[in-house]
Amino acid sequence: MSAKSYPGSDAVKANGWFTAHKWLIARRVSQFTILGLFLTGPLFGLWIVKGNLTSSLTLDILPLSDPFVLLQSLLAGHIAADTALIGAAIVLAFYALVGGRVYCSFVCPMNFVTDAARWLSKRLGLSKGWQPSRDTRLWILGAVMLSALGTGVLAWELLNPVTILHRALVYGAGYGATVALAIFLFDLVVSRRGWCGYLCPMGAFYGLLGRASVVRISAVRRDDCNDCMDCFAVCPEPHVITPALRGADTGTGPIVISGDCTNCGRCIDVCAKNVFQFDMRFHNDLPNASVSDESASASTNRHAAE
Amino acid sequence: MGEQSSSHSSAQSRRRFLGNIARAAGGAGALALVVGLFARQAQTLPAQALRPPGAGPEADFLAACIRCGLCVRDCPYPTLSLADMSSDVPVGTPFFVARKVPCEMCDDIPCVKACPTAALDPNLTNIDDADMGLAVLVDEETCLNFQGLRCDVCYRVCPVIDIAITLEISHNTRTKKHAVFIPTVHSDKCTGCGKCERACVLETAAIRVFPRHLAKGRIGEHYRLGWEEKAKHGGESLAPGLVDLPDRLPDQLPDALKGWKP
């Protein structure tokens, strides 16, 4: 292997720095733009988006509401007015199209915090720490909904670090910003990628939506894979890659089908062999039996040759 | 033999699977309980925190409000704010403190119109019907009007003047020759906007707005006021006929009462 210093350095060499960072840049642009749209009003009096991520009104016409919070409200016994229901339907339809956890990677303000923690933990060479089951967040999602049902109030929203952080950013920081510090420390010291990877019930909710969402990552040129492992190194949910990337031998299609995938596109960036691209979930068929046999044997040969 | 061991191991893995499910379900239940208990603790609203117009009872409001702050954004005054983690108000919910910035009672009620979930009731179209709380003159000992002075500020600033708050004249027992003008709040008309509390000239307000459940007493369900029943039933008493108990007089009447008949 050539002298390489960090995941993605091969891709930088092969494709240039910009191509090897394009989705990361797109993601940061998206995150800052969305936050900026909320902030032009309070900071400069230019009202583009009012409210916050739980419910907003864009240009006084487009309502958007968070279906995760609205579901809690429904279970707590309140049927919201049409504005919120329409807003939640738009949001659901959008993420059902572009990928459920696109919320996590392109929108959520906590992603700044958890990515920063991951960056620092890499710099400091910290260990993985606590690694519970990926399903933990689903159980927490269940507990959140159960607590709304049991108490008749939005119990989780008294604690939800994601909505508290965004509210603090848009309505003026204060103690709210300390939840970001708590999550940062948790991710840094207790559990690598711990909050988003194992605990956050919002991510779990959007992950469920992602199980059916249309736009997906595809390891379409997986036969070119040289096993450099860079995609696994940068992926926040690395278990989603294996079936798609290594599935040729077992007859699994190239689409990353797991709802846990955040469609962040970082695997596309860091792959020097351009294995990955965005695709639709329907394109998950193997080209045809003979080709797949060929490719399977080719990949076997390649592995054998190494 | 091989079959037996495989069925044995499948039973084992099934047991492990069920064990894991049970553990996760137990953990989720425990978490739900803790979150629920925390919510119980955190949902008590401090007495000086008032909800925007159209908010229902606190328990309903906390189910309906998704803490987006759109009411705060559309409030044209610095009245409403969202609760921070540091305040005693449930985090993220809108409130105002009358002594700081009262509700200006806009005719078009923009905060209610902004609410996407109907946590602020869209059926509230006349701001005079709002019920954010109830003004109570809590301290007669410091209220200047009670001392016989003509402060009248709470009365003057009331947006529903002469209806929600009136000045009731009575005799000044201190000077024996003047009148006192007692500010009197009428609970069925007061909107709880808090302008009276804001305007009170004292160092600490003598008139304050509380959430209605803190401000009002409640008569027992079974209790009937005779005169009201009589008016309702066209002059018929609830208990017909005068119940006249026998008068008891001391056996030994004092001289002054000699010869008195009841």
XYZ file of C-alpha atoms in Angstrom:
568
model
C 0.000 0.000 0.000
C 1.193 3.501 -0.792
C 2.195 5.833 2.002
C -1.099 7.176 3.247
C -1.771 9.377 6.181
C -5.521 9.563 6.549
C -8.744 8.010 5.185
C -9.460 9.604 1.840
C -5.875 10.573 0.988
C -5.892 8.084 -1.901
C -9.049 9.705 -3.224
C -7.478 13.148 -2.935
C -4.548 11.910 -4.990
C -6.727 10.144 -7.525
C -9.561 12.643 -7.921
C -8.323 15.942 -6.500
C -9.130 17.557 -3.167
C -12.452 19.059 -4.189
C -13.919 15.859 -5.621
C -12.724 13.969 -2.559
C -14.621 16.403 -0.307
C -17.631 17.399 -2.389
C -20.338 15.751 -0.294
C -18.724 16.859 2.942
C -18.734 20.421 1.589
C -22.317 20.052 0.386
C -23.309 18.846 3.832
C -21.622 21.724 5.646
C -23.130 24.207 3.199
C -26.553 22.680 3.800
C -26.170 22.717 7.584
C -24.932 26.316 7.697
C -27.483 27.500 5.153
C -30.401 26.032 7.084
C -29.151 27.480 10.357
C -28.483 30.777 8.574
C -32.013 30.938 7.183
C -33.352 30.669 10.724
C -30.939 33.344 11.941
C -31.306 36.132 9.335
C -34.561 37.143 11.046
C -33.404 37.442 14.649
C -29.978 38.856 13.669
C -30.765 41.187 10.749
C -34.556 41.487 10.732
C -34.738 39.678 7.400
C -37.373 37.027 8.001
C -36.942 34.066 5.701
C -37.673 31.187 8.048
C -39.521 31.698 11.328
C -39.726 29.254 14.197
C -37.300 26.383 14.652
C -36.814 22.830 13.442
C -39.823 21.513 15.369
C -42.076 23.808 13.377
C -41.321 26.645 11.019
C -42.864 28.956 8.485
C -40.810 29.807 5.410
C -41.499 33.079 3.563
C -44.849 33.255 5.356
C -46.198 30.449 3.176
C -44.467 27.071 3.595
C -45.159 25.310 6.906
C -42.762 22.561 7.999
C -43.134 20.509 11.160
C -41.123 17.728 12.723
C -43.152 14.504 12.554
C -41.129 13.077 15.479
C -42.321 15.829 17.821
C -45.818 15.845 16.360
C -46.148 12.087 16.947
C -45.299 12.658 20.612
C -47.961 15.365 20.749
C -50.488 13.001 19.168
C -49.684 10.270 21.714
C -49.952 12.845 24.497
C -53.543 13.325 23.394
C -53.530 16.428 21.199
C -54.555 16.397 17.560
C -52.639 19.257 15.991
C -54.166 21.827 13.666
C -53.912 21.411 9.903
C -50.907 23.728 9.558
C -48.706 21.419 11.622
C -50.112 18.257 10.044
C -49.507 19.558 6.511
C -46.022 20.660 7.579
C -45.253 17.192 8.950
C -46.612 15.531 5.789
C -44.301 17.666 3.625
C -41.324 16.770 5.810
C -42.209 13.053 5.751
C -42.609 13.085 1.967
C -39.305 14.914 1.527
C -37.271 12.505 3.638
C -39.092 9.493 2.161
C -37.672 10.702 -1.135
C -34.121 11.810 -0.264
C -33.423 9.403 2.620
C -34.740 9.430 6.172
C -31.510 10.235 7.950
C -30.620 13.010 5.537
C -32.103 14.959 8.439
C -29.191 13.760 10.589
C -26.421 14.473 8.090
C -27.613 17.586 6.247
C -29.916 19.379 8.713
C -29.475 18.451 12.383
C -27.455 21.060 14.323
C -26.114 18.369 16.655
C -24.130 16.962 13.734
C -21.655 19.848 14.085
C -21.096 18.758 17.662
C -20.793 15.020 17.077
C -18.571 15.463 14.000
C -16.338 17.774 16.029
C -16.127 15.180 18.795
C -15.261 12.486 16.259
C -12.570 14.704 14.724
C -10.988 15.382 18.098
C -11.198 11.763 19.223
C -9.357 10.805 16.028
C -6.697 13.457 16.672
C -6.257 12.262 20.230
C -6.402 8.622 19.238
C -9.121 7.840 21.766
C -10.644 4.398 21.938
C -14.127 3.463 20.834
C -15.455 3.309 24.358
C -18.948 2.093 25.107
C -20.501 0.365 22.091
C -24.033 -0.814 22.844
C -26.370 -2.332 20.277
C -27.445 -0.145 17.349
C -31.011 -1.053 18.282
C -30.682 0.827 21.584
C -31.931 4.006 19.921
C -35.036 2.192 18.689
C -35.846 1.160 22.241
C -35.242 4.716 23.384
C -37.606 5.866 20.630
C -40.173 3.460 22.062
C -39.559 4.815 25.573
C -39.989 8.405 24.324
C -43.353 7.615 22.759
C -44.395 5.615 25.817
C -43.560 8.534 28.116
C -45.721 10.873 26.000
C -48.567 8.371 26.140
C -48.170 7.830 29.879
C -47.810 11.427 31.021
C -50.026 13.160 28.472
C -47.332 15.794 27.887
C -44.298 16.071 25.604
C -42.065 14.573 28.279
C -39.034 13.940 26.055
C -39.024 17.515 24.769
C -38.020 18.634 28.269
C -34.775 16.714 27.706
C -34.290 16.351 23.930
C -30.776 17.754 23.348
C -31.387 18.199 19.614
C -34.426 20.474 19.875
C -32.965 22.239 22.919
C -29.752 22.982 21.011
C -31.530 24.309 17.934
C -33.832 26.431 20.070
C -30.812 27.799 21.909
C -29.144 28.687 18.609
C -32.202 30.386 17.119
C -33.707 32.006 20.214
C -30.491 32.971 21.904
C -28.087 30.601 23.592
C -28.074 30.288 27.315
C -28.039 27.180 29.351
C -29.478 25.381 26.312
C -26.080 25.401 24.660
C -24.651 23.312 27.497
C -26.476 20.249 26.155
C -24.146 20.505 23.154
C -21.180 20.353 25.511
C -22.672 17.318 27.262
C -23.153 15.474 23.962
C -19.652 16.494 22.839
C -18.077 15.051 25.975
C -20.203 11.925 25.772
C -19.153 11.311 22.163
C -15.533 12.153 22.861
C -14.924 10.229 26.062
C -17.711 7.750 26.731
C -18.728 6.427 23.356
C -17.375 7.155 19.871
C -20.219 8.445 17.705
C -22.309 7.401 20.687
C -25.170 9.894 20.613
C -26.130 9.557 16.943
C -25.015 5.962 16.611
C -26.764 4.374 19.556
C -28.976 6.752 21.514
C -30.709 9.521 19.588
C -34.392 8.615 19.196
C -34.836 11.275 16.494
C -32.223 9.560 14.346
C -33.965 6.257 15.044
C -37.271 7.762 13.924
C -35.842 9.088 10.680
C -33.944 5.813 10.282
C -37.277 3.971 10.237
C -38.389 6.306 7.459
C -35.090 5.604 5.699
C -35.963 1.916 5.465
C -38.312 2.837 2.642
C -36.772 6.040 1.271
C -35.978 6.294 -2.431
C -32.521 7.852 -2.759
C -29.793 5.528 -1.502
C -26.069 5.046 -1.748
C -25.070 2.355 -4.209
C -21.760 0.480 -4.291
C -22.347 0.211 -7.991
C -18.704 -0.319 -9.002
C -17.930 -2.605 -6.074
C -15.868 -4.867 -8.333
C -13.287 -2.067 -8.411
C -12.965 -2.057 -4.619
C -9.350 -2.425 -3.490
C -10.236 -3.012 0.170
C -8.540 0.157 1.358
C -11.227 0.434 4.088
C -11.396 4.225 3.840
C -15.195 4.177 3.464
C -15.512 2.170 6.682
C -13.177 4.579 8.438
C -15.247 7.672 7.622
C -18.739 6.153 7.784
C -20.745 7.077 10.904
C -22.711 3.811 10.554
C -20.105 1.459 9.028
C -22.230 -1.667 9.394
C -24.475 -0.447 6.552
C -21.673 -0.669 3.962
C -20.770 -4.346 4.285
C -23.834 -5.967 2.663
C -23.734 -3.636 -0.329
C -19.963 -3.560 -0.851
C -19.223 -7.190 -0.071
C -22.533 -8.639 -1.249
C -21.469 -9.745 -4.717
C -20.446 -13.165 -3.424
C -23.720 -13.712 -1.597
C -25.990 -12.326 -4.299
C -26.872 -9.132 -2.431
C -27.506 -6.043 -4.551
C -25.215 -2.991 -4.465
C -27.700 -0.605 -2.797
C -27.043 0.379 0.834
C -30.465 -0.631 1.999
C -30.207 -0.071 5.772
C -32.215 2.830 7.150
C -29.275 3.592 9.443
C -27.344 5.051 6.477
C -27.495 8.842 6.701
C -26.822 9.418 2.977
C -23.989 11.714 4.021
C -22.066 10.720 0.902
C -18.697 10.693 2.633
C -18.007 7.173 1.289
C -18.420 8.575 -2.242
C -15.866 11.282 -1.425
C -13.151 9.099 0.050
C -13.236 6.255 -2.469
C -10.286 6.508 -4.850
C -11.896 3.833 -7.037
C -15.238 5.676 -7.302
C -17.141 2.618 -6.128
C -20.064 4.566 -4.640
C -22.685 6.890 -6.059
C -26.192 8.041 -5.212
C -28.880 5.898 -6.798
C -32.479 4.780 -6.244
C -33.416 1.878 -4.051
C -35.143 0.175 -7.022
C -31.807 -0.311 -8.800
C -30.781 -3.066 -6.448
C -30.936 -5.952 -8.915
C -27.769 -7.703 -9.866
C -27.124 -6.879 -13.551
C -27.969 -10.469 -14.513
C -27.114 -13.921 -13.270
C -24.194 -14.585 -15.611
C -22.609 -11.172 -15.075
C -22.994 -11.507 -11.332
C -21.389 -14.958 -11.548
C -18.579 -13.449 -13.519
C -18.106 -10.591 -11.133
C -18.335 -12.942 -8.191
C -15.645 -15.146 -9.616
C -13.634 -12.096 -10.630
C -13.773 -10.760 -7.112
C -12.886 -14.169 -5.766
C -9.925 -14.292 -8.129
C -8.875 -10.844 -7.067
C -9.045 -11.793 -3.416
C -7.147 -14.964 -4.194
C -4.505 -12.981 -6.054
C -3.886 -10.661 -3.133
C -26.457 -36.377 17.663
C -25.613 -33.441 15.367
C -29.322 -32.611 15.087
C -29.696 -32.699 18.831
C -26.788 -30.339 19.396
C -28.051 -27.947 16.708
C -31.533 -27.884 18.253
C -29.846 -27.395 21.605
C -27.854 -24.438 20.289
C -30.928 -22.977 18.552
C -32.801 -23.204 21.860
C -29.862 -21.481 23.477
C -29.751 -18.712 20.899
C -33.520 -18.336 21.188
C -33.137 -17.979 24.935
C -30.391 -15.409 24.452
C -32.537 -13.556 21.910
C -35.540 -13.468 24.248
C -33.277 -12.450 27.109
C -31.913 -9.546 25.081
C -35.412 -8.464 24.064
C -36.572 -8.602 27.679
C -33.561 -6.610 28.823
C -34.057 -3.962 26.134
C -37.783 -3.726 26.821
C -37.092 -3.408 30.538
C -34.536 -0.697 29.881
C -36.935 1.173 27.612
C -39.679 0.899 30.242
C -37.336 2.191 32.938
C -36.294 5.102 30.732
C -39.931 5.928 29.954
C -40.644 5.968 33.697
C -37.701 8.242 34.472
C -38.584 10.633 31.637
C -42.212 10.566 32.749
C -41.352 11.291 36.372
C -39.051 14.102 35.307
C -41.899 15.530 33.222
C -44.196 15.389 36.275
C -41.643 17.380 38.246
C -40.919 19.850 35.489
C -44.460 20.714 34.499
C -45.337 22.831 37.512
C -45.599 26.389 36.277
C -44.383 29.186 38.564
C -47.205 31.500 39.674
C -45.831 34.574 37.909
C -45.446 32.834 34.514
C -48.438 33.398 32.269
C -49.276 31.616 29.010
C -50.154 33.455 25.781
C -53.845 34.058 25.009
C -55.763 30.972 23.905
C -53.653 28.485 25.863
C -55.786 25.813 27.513
C -55.252 24.233 30.930
C -51.545 23.647 31.578
C -51.668 19.853 31.145
C -53.372 20.204 27.745
C -51.031 22.979 26.713
C -47.959 20.845 27.424
C -49.360 18.119 25.167
C -50.204 20.521 22.350
C -47.320 23.007 22.322
C -44.378 21.709 20.272
C -42.113 24.567 21.397
C -41.456 26.080 17.970
C -41.664 29.690 19.160
C -43.720 30.947 16.227
C -46.005 32.777 18.708
C -42.933 34.499 20.130
C -41.804 35.562 16.658
C -45.177 37.026 15.715
C -45.699 38.844 19.026
C -45.099 42.497 18.031
C -44.004 43.364 21.589
C -41.215 41.884 23.681
C -43.907 40.142 25.735
C -43.514 36.461 24.928
C -40.340 34.478 25.298
C -39.403 30.800 25.195
C -38.357 29.217 28.451
C -34.641 28.503 28.711
C -33.186 25.579 30.660
C -32.441 27.969 33.503
C -36.030 29.069 34.131
C -38.631 27.143 36.103
C -41.003 27.133 33.141
C -41.031 23.860 31.108
C -38.192 24.290 28.615
C -39.061 25.707 25.207
C -42.611 26.763 26.051
C -43.807 30.363 25.580
C -44.668 32.520 28.587
C -44.638 36.079 29.854
C -44.171 37.729 33.212
C -46.713 40.517 33.673
C -44.525 42.684 35.915
C -41.814 42.722 33.199
C -43.758 42.960 29.925
C -47.527 42.469 29.968
C -49.685 41.348 27.035
C -50.767 44.319 24.914
C -53.935 42.517 23.812
C -53.604 42.994 20.041
C -56.969 42.988 18.256
C -55.751 40.526 15.602
C -54.100 38.194 18.176
C -51.050 37.361 15.991
C -49.638 34.829 18.464
C -52.751 32.660 18.199
C -52.715 32.936 14.404
C -49.053 31.868 14.338
C -49.582 28.670 16.338
C -49.337 25.694 13.945
C -50.744 23.105 16.351
C -53.742 24.922 17.881
C -52.062 24.811 21.290
C -53.270 28.419 21.270
C -56.950 28.005 20.478
C -57.803 29.470 17.030
C -61.412 29.874 18.196
C -60.253 32.804 20.288
C -61.025 35.687 17.904
C -61.927 38.427 20.381
C -58.998 39.274 22.624
C -61.392 40.469 25.343
C -62.400 36.806 25.749
C -58.808 35.817 26.524
C -58.122 34.158 29.856
C -54.393 34.300 30.481
C -54.879 34.664 34.212
C -56.731 36.779 36.727
C -55.661 39.995 38.438
C -55.917 39.915 42.219
C -55.304 42.809 44.573
C -53.158 40.750 46.883
C -52.062 43.397 49.377
C -54.579 45.849 50.795
C -52.042 47.027 53.358
C -49.781 48.630 50.745
C -52.211 49.481 47.931
C -52.363 53.295 47.888
C -56.065 53.391 47.051
C -56.782 51.384 50.173
C -54.989 54.090 52.161
C -57.459 56.605 50.793
C -55.136 58.001 48.117
C -56.210 58.348 44.509
C -53.513 56.329 42.751
C -55.969 54.547 40.437
C -53.166 53.515 38.065
C -54.213 49.859 37.782
C -57.716 50.992 36.965
C -56.552 53.592 34.427
C -54.320 51.225 32.441
C -56.834 48.373 32.219
C -57.669 47.740 28.535
C -61.130 46.691 29.699
C -61.517 49.678 32.050
C -64.774 49.973 34.017
C -65.670 46.431 33.034
C -62.817 44.193 34.202
C -61.779 46.578 36.937
C -63.929 49.192 38.665
C -63.429 51.600 41.554
C -65.867 50.849 44.374
C -66.448 53.744 46.750
C -66.663 53.207 50.471
C -66.199 55.201 53.634
C -62.715 56.147 54.762
C -62.691 54.971 58.379
C -59.303 56.591 59.080
C -60.180 60.195 58.257
C -63.871 59.604 58.968
C -64.819 62.149 56.292
C -63.373 61.010 52.964
C -64.028 58.148 50.600
C -61.726 55.309 49.541
C -61.835 54.075 45.958
C -61.219 50.352 46.011
C -59.907 48.830 42.741
C -62.127 45.807 42.223
C -61.407 43.120 39.622
C -64.320 41.260 38.048
C -63.157 37.753 37.395
C -65.517 37.047 34.506
C -64.195 40.031 32.545
C -60.476 40.142 33.406
C -58.279 38.762 30.572
C -55.129 38.454 32.682
C -53.112 40.709 30.372
C -51.116 41.977 33.350
C -51.079 45.685 32.502
C -52.330 46.513 36.009
C -49.519 44.540 37.628
C -46.964 46.152 35.306
C -48.266 49.631 36.104
C -48.625 49.303 39.892
C -46.525 52.160 41.291
C -45.374 50.298 44.382
C -41.882 48.862 44.725
C -43.505 45.448 44.615
C -46.903 45.244 42.961
C -49.957 45.055 45.211
C -52.072 43.817 42.318
C -50.816 40.715 40.538
C -51.977 38.376 37.835
C -52.021 34.679 38.636
C -53.065 31.693 36.569
C -56.798 31.382 37.210
C -56.561 28.171 39.229
C -54.337 29.968 41.723
C -56.422 33.138 41.789
C -59.904 31.718 42.308
C -61.657 29.896 45.104
C -64.295 27.342 44.219
C -67.551 26.744 45.993
C -68.493 23.130 46.816
C -70.422 21.387 44.010
C -73.321 20.626 46.354
C -73.529 24.131 47.771
C -76.560 26.233 46.848
C -76.977 29.939 47.484
C -80.574 30.404 48.629
C -81.128 33.775 46.974
C -79.795 32.594 43.632
C -81.992 29.500 43.700
C -84.957 31.668 44.620
C -84.302 33.958 41.637
C -83.881 30.964 39.341
C -87.161 29.400 40.414
C -89.315 32.489 40.041
C -89.266 33.567 43.631
C -89.842 30.068 45.037
C -87.483 29.234 47.838
C -85.452 26.036 47.598
C -86.880 25.088 50.995
C -90.511 26.293 50.973
C -91.850 27.906 54.108
C -89.767 29.677 56.705
C -87.972 27.282 58.969
C -88.516 29.053 62.261
C -86.608 27.647 65.160
C -87.983 28.363 68.661
C -86.373 31.327 70.353
C -84.560 30.570 73.529
C -84.380 33.192 76.214
C -82.495 33.017 79.437
C -84.651 31.958 82.349
C -83.741 35.112 84.249
C -84.239 38.132 82.011
C -82.322 41.261 82.944
C -84.499 44.087 84.209
C -84.189 46.052 80.991
C -85.801 43.254 79.057
C -88.650 42.626 81.477
C -91.867 42.290 79.541
C -90.098 41.775 76.148
C -91.740 39.335 73.776
C -90.020 37.873 70.768
